[in-house]
Coordinates of C-alpha atoms in Angstrom, one line a residue:
X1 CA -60.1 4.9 -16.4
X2 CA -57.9 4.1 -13.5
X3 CA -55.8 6.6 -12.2
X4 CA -52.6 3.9 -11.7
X5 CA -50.7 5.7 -14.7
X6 CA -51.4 9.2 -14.0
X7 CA -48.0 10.1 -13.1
X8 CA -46.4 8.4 -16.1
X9 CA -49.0 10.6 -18.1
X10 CA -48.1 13.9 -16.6
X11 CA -44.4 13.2 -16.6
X12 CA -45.0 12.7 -20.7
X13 CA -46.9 15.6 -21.2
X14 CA -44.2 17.6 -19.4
X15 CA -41.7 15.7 -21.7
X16 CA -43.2 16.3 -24.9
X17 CA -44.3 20.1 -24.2
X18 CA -40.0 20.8 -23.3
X19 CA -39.3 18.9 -26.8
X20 CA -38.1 20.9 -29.7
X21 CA -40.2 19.5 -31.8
X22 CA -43.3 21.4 -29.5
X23 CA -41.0 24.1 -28.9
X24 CA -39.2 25.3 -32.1
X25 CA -40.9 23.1 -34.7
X26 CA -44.8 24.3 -33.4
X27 CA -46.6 20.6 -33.8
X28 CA -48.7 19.4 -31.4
X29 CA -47.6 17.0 -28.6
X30 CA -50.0 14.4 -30.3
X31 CA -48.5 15.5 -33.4
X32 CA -45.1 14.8 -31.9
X33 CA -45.6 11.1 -30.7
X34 CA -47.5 9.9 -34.0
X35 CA -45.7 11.7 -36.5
X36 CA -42.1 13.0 -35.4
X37 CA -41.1 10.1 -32.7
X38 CA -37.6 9.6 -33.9
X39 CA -36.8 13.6 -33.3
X40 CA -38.0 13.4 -29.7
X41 CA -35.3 13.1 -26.3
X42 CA -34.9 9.9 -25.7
X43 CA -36.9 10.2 -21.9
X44 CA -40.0 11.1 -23.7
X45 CA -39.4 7.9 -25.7
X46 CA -38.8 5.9 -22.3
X47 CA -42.0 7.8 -20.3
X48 CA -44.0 6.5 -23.8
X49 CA -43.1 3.2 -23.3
X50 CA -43.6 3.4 -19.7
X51 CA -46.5 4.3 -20.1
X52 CA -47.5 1.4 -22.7
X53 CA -46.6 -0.8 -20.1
X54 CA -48.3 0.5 -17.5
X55 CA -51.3 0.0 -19.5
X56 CA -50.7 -3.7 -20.6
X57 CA -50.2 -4.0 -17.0
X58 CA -53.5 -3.0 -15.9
X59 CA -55.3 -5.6 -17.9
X60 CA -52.7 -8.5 -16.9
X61 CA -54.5 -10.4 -14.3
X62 CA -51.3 -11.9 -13.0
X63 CA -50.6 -8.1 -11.7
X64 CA -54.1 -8.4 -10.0
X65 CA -52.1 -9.9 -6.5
X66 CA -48.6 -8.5 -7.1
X67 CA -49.7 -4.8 -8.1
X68 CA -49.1 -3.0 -11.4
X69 CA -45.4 -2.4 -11.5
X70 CA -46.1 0.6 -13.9
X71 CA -48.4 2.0 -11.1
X72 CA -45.3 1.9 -8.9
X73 CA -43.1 4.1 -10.9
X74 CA -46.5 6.3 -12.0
X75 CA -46.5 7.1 -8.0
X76 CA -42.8 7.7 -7.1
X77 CA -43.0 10.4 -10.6
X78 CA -46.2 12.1 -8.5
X79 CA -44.6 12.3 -5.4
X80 CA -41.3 13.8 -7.3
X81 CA -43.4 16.5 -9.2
X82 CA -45.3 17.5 -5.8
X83 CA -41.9 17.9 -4.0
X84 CA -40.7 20.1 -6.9
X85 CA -44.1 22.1 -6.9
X86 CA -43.5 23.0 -3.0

């Protein structure tokens, strides 16, 4: 699989592994987005459908000249968690 969304990804990993309902309620993040998706912040809830659209995107063929808009954001979110990390 392309690599286009992998910020959006990691960003909603992060997300969900900060929630309370990983933190104080013990489910699993997978758990967490199925289950319990009304309990979670609402920027996990934007980074999911981020992500869903990042997706969708990759299959549009419109986005083949213009570029995957969700790929945009994915990159500006690794470039903000690398300056963090340093």
């Amino acid at each position: 699989m392309s690599t286009s969304c992998e910020g959006i990804r990691i960003a909603l990993k992060a997300c969900l592994i900060r929630s309370d309902c990983v933190l104080r309620q013990n489910h699993l993040p997978s758990e967490c987005l199925k289950d319990h998706f009304e309990g979670l912040p609402d920027e996990c809830k934007q980074l999911r459908q981020s992500l869903f659209e990042c997706k969708r995107g990759m299959l549009d063929m419109r986005n083949r000249f213009r570029g995957n808009p969700g790929a945009k954001i994915s990159n500006r979110l690794l470039e903000e968690q690398e300056q963090e990390s340093a």
